[in-house]
XYZ file of C-alpha atoms in Angstrom:
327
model
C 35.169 24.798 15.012
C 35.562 28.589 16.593
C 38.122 29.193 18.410
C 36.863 30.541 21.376
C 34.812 27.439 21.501
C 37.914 25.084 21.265
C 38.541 23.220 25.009
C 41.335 23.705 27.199
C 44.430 21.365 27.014
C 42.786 20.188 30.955
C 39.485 20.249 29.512
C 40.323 17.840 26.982
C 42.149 15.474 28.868
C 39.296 14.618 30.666
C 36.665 13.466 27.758
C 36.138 10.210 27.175
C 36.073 9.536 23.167
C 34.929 6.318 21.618
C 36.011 7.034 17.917
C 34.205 3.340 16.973
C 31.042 4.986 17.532
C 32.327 8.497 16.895
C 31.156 9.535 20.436
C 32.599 11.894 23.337
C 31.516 12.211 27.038
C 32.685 14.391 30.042
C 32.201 11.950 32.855
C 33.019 15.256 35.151
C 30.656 17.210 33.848
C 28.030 19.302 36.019
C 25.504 22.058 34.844
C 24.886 24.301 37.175
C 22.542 26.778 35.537
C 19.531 29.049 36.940
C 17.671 29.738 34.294
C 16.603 27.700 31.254
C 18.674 29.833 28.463
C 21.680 29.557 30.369
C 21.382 25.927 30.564
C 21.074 25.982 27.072
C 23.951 27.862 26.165
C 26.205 25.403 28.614
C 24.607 22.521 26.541
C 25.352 24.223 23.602
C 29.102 25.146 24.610
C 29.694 21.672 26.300
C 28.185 19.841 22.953
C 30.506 22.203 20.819
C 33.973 21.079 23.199
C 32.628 17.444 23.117
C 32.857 17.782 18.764
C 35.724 19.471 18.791
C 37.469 16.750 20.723
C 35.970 14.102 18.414
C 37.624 16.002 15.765
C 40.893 16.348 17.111
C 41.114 12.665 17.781
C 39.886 11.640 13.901
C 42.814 14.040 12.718
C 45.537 12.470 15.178
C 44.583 9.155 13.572
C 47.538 8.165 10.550
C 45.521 8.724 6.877
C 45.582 6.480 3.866
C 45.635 8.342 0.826
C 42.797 7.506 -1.778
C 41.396 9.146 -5.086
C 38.631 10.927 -3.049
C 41.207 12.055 -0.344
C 42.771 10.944 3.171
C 41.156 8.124 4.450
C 41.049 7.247 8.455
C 40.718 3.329 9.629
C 38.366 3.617 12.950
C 39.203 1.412 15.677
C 36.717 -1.153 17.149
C 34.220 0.551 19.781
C 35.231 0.858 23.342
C 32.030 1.581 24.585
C 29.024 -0.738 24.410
C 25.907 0.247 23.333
C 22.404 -1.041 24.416
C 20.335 -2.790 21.548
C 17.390 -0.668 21.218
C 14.862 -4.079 20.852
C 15.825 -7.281 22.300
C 17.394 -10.477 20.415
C 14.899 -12.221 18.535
C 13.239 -15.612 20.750
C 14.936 -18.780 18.512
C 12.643 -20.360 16.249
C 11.550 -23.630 17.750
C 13.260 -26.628 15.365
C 10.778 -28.608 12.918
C 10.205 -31.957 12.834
C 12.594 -32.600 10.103
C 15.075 -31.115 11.862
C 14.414 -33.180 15.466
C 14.370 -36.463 12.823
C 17.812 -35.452 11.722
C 19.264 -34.625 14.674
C 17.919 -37.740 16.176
C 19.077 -40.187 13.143
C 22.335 -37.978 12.762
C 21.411 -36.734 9.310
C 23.848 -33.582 8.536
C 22.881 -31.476 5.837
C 25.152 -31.582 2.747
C 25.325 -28.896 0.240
C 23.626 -29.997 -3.469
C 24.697 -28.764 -6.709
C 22.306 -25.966 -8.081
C 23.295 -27.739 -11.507
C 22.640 -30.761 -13.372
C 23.135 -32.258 -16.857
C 20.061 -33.189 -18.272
C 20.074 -36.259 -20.607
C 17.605 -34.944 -22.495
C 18.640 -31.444 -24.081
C 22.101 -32.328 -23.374
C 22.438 -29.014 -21.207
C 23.143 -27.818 -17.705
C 20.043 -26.595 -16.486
C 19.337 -25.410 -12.899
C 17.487 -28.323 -10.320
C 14.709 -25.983 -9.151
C 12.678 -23.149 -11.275
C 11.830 -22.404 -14.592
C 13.467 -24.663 -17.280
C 15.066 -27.221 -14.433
C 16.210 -30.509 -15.163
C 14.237 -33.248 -15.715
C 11.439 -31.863 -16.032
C 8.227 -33.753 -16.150
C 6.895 -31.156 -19.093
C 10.266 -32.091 -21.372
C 9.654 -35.904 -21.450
C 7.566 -36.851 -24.044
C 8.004 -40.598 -23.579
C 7.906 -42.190 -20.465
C 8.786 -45.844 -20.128
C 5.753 -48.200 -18.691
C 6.335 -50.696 -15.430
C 5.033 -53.648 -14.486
C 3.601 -52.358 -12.200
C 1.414 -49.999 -13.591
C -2.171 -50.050 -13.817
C -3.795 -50.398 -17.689
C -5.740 -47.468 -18.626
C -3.743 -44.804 -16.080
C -1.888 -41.740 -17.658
C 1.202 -41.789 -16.636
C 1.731 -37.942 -17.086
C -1.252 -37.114 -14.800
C -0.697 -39.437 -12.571
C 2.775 -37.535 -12.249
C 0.837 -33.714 -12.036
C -1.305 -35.452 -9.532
C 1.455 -36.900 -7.494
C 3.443 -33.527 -7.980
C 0.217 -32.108 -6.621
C 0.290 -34.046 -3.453
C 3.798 -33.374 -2.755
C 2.844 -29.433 -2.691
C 0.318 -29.530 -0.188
C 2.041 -31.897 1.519
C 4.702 -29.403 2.363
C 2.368 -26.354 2.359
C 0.843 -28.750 5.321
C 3.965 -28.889 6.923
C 4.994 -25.372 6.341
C 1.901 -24.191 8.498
C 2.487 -26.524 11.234
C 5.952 -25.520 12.035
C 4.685 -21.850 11.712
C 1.708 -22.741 14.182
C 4.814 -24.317 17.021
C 6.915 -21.153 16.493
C 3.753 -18.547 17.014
C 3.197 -20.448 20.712
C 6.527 -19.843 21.863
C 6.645 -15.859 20.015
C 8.881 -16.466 17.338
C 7.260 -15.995 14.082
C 9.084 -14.599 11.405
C 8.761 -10.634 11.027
C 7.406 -10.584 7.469
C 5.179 -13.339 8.724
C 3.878 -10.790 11.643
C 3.573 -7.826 9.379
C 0.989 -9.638 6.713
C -0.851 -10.452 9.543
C -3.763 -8.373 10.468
C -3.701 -7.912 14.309
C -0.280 -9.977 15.318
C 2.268 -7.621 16.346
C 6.105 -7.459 15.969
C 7.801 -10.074 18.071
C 8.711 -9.110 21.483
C 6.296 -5.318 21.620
C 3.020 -7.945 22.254
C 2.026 -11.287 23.760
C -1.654 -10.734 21.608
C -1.808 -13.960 19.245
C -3.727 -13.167 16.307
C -7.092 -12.388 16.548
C -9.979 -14.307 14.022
C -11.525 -12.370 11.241
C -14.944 -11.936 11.721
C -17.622 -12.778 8.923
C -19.180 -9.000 8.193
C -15.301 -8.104 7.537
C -14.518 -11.330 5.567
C -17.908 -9.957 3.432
C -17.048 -6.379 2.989
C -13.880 -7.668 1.806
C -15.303 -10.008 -1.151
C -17.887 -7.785 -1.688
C -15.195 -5.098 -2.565
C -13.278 -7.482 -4.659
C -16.064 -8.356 -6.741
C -16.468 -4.963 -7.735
C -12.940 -3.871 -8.383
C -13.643 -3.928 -12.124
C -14.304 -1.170 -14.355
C -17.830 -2.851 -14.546
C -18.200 -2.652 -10.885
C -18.545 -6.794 -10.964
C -21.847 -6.852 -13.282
C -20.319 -9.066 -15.741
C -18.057 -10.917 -13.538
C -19.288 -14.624 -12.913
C -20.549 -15.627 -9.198
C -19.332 -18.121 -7.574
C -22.247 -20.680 -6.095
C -23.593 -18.959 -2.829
C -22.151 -15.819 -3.239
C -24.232 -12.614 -2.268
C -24.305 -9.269 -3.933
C -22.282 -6.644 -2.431
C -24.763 -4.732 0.527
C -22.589 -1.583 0.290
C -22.617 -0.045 -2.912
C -20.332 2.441 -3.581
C -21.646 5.811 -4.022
C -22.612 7.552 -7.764
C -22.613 10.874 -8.586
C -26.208 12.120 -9.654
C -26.736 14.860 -12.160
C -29.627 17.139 -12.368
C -31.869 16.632 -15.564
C -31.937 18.465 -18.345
C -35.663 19.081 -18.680
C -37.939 20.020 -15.647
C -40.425 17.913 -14.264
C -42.059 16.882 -11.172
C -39.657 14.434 -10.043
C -36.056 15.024 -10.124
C -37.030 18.526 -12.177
C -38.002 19.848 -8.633
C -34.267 19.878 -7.743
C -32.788 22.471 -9.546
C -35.520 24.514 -7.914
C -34.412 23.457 -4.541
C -30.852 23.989 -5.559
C -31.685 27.560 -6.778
C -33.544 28.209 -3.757
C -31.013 27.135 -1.327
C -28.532 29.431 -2.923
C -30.315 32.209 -2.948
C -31.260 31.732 0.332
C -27.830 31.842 1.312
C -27.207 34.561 -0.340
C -29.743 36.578 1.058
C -29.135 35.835 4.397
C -25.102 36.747 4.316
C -26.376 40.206 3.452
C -29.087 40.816 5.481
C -29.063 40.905 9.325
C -33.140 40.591 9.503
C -34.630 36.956 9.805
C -35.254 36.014 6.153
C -38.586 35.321 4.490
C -38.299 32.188 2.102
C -41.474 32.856 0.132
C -40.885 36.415 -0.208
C -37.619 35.529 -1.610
C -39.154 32.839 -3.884
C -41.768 35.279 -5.314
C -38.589 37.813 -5.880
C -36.674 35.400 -7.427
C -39.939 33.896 -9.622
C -40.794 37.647 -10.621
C -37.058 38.489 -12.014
C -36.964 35.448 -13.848
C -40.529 36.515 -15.471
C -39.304 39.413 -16.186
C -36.029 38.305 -18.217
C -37.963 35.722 -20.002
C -40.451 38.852 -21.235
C -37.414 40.652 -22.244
C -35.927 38.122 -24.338
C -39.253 37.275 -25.957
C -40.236 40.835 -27.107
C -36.442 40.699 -28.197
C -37.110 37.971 -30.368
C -40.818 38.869 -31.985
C -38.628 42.355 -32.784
C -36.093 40.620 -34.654
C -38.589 38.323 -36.876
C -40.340 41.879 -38.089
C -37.026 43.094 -39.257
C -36.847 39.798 -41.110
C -38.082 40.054 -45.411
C -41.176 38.136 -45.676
C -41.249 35.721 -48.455
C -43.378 35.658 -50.760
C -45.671 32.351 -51.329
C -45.202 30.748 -54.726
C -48.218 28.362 -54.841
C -51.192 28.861 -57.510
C -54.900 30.132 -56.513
C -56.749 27.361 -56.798
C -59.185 29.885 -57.743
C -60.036 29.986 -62.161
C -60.666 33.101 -63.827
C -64.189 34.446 -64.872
């Protein structure tokens, strides 16, 4: 800091300095300016004593020595700050959690590892390669139970199958109780389309309609680099109704059709040209016909150009017989 900027031993005395949150405050202070660049420069002064004193109290604090240099230990704020959003609503408990609570289940910790019998391993309960599972037993013992003629490892996909949805099912119904009371999950509230963050909104989110649901298939489908012409349809789907837009090239030959607009093209630049240089209203036809005439007259230029060159050419002489016999 400058020195004519440090405070005054009174000055000092009277800041308030929270070195938890590395802040400093003159609870005395009083600016008493006239115009606005003298209120700035007493900011600017006041801000500059308030720094200093921050400063001085970091320094007074005993160092610890480290490879990088002194270190300082800050002490646990004094002051209390406001949270800048509100604490999060709690989530609402799930019916799992009212059964245990009401059967006076506690949750115990499981092992993340198990020996399994057969690779003679420890492999991880959950995931990729976990322990028994139903893909690494090739034999599985039949029951009395079971019914003749039933695969026993289908039956087990199928019955893996239901256990899936089952808590899929589950999983949306316990988000459905904690969107009524505001307390969906954040990531939850940002995939959404129109929910907001919890606690800025009370909006629940809004239905999609069915023109955006088919603008949005219609642009899958054609996110290939075929635009979606050789991508199978599913049954009762429509083709896209907004194509995207191709780029269209003039031909190479002239013609009525499409020929016509490199004439247009021409015309409209010339036009344009014309009329930047000229303060008069401009005459289209006139400048067609002036336009028409100096292209005549270039293409009569390079033709007599041409027939000049084939004269200079050495004509060749023809090597057939007269068909012609002598007298």
């Amino acid at each position: 800091m400058a020195d004519g900027a440090a405070p005054t031993p009174a000055a000092a005395s009277s800041f308030e300095v929270d070195l938890g949150n590395l802040m400093a405050y003159d609870p005395s202070h009083h600016a008493a300016a006239t115009s606005r660049e003298e209120l700035r420069q007493v900011c600017l002064q006041k801000a500059t004593e308030l720094a200093q004193a921050v400063a001085n109290s970091l320094f007074a604090l005993p160092p610890s020595e480290d490879r990088d240099g002194p270190i300082v230990h800050l002490p646990p704020p004094t002051i209390r700050l406001p949270r800048e959003k509100h604490l999060p609503k709690p989530k609402p408990p799930t019916k799992w959690e009212l059964f245990a609570k009401a059967k006076g289940i506690t949750k115990r910790k499981k092992n993340k590892r198990e020996w399994d019998e057969q690779t003679q391993s420890w492999k991880r309960t959950y995931g990729y390669d976990r322990v028994n599972d139903d893909k690494d037993v090739p034999i599985i013992d039949a029951k009395a139970t079971d019914e003749p003629g039933v695969d026993p490892f289908a039956q087990r996909r199928q019955e893996k199958k239901k256990r899936v949805e089952k808590q899929e099912k589950n999983r949306l119904e316990n988000l459905k109780k904690a969107e009524k009371v505001g307390a969906l999950p954040s990531h939850i509230q940002l995939a959404a389309k129109a929910l907001p963050i919890t606690g800025t909104k009370a909006d629940l989110l809004k239905k999609s309609r069915k023109e955006d649901l088919e603008n949005v298939a219609g642009m899958a489908s054609s996110a290939t680099a075929s635009g979606g012409k050789f991508d199978a349809k599913l049954p009762g789907e429509k083709p896209p109704k907004h194509h995207g837009k191709h780029r269209k090239f003039l031909p190479v030959a002239e013609g009525k059709g499409m020929g016509n607009l490199e004439k247009q093209q021409n015309d409209k630049i010339l036009n344009s040209l014309l009329a930047r240089n000229s303060d008069e209203q401009l005459d289209v036809g006139k400048a067609i016909t002036m336009y028409k005439v100096k292209k005549e007259k270039q293409r009569r230029k390079d033709k007599e150009t041409f027939s000049k060159s084939d004269k200079l050419k050495p004509q060749k002489k023809s090597l057939k017989k007269s068909s012609k016999k002598k007298a």
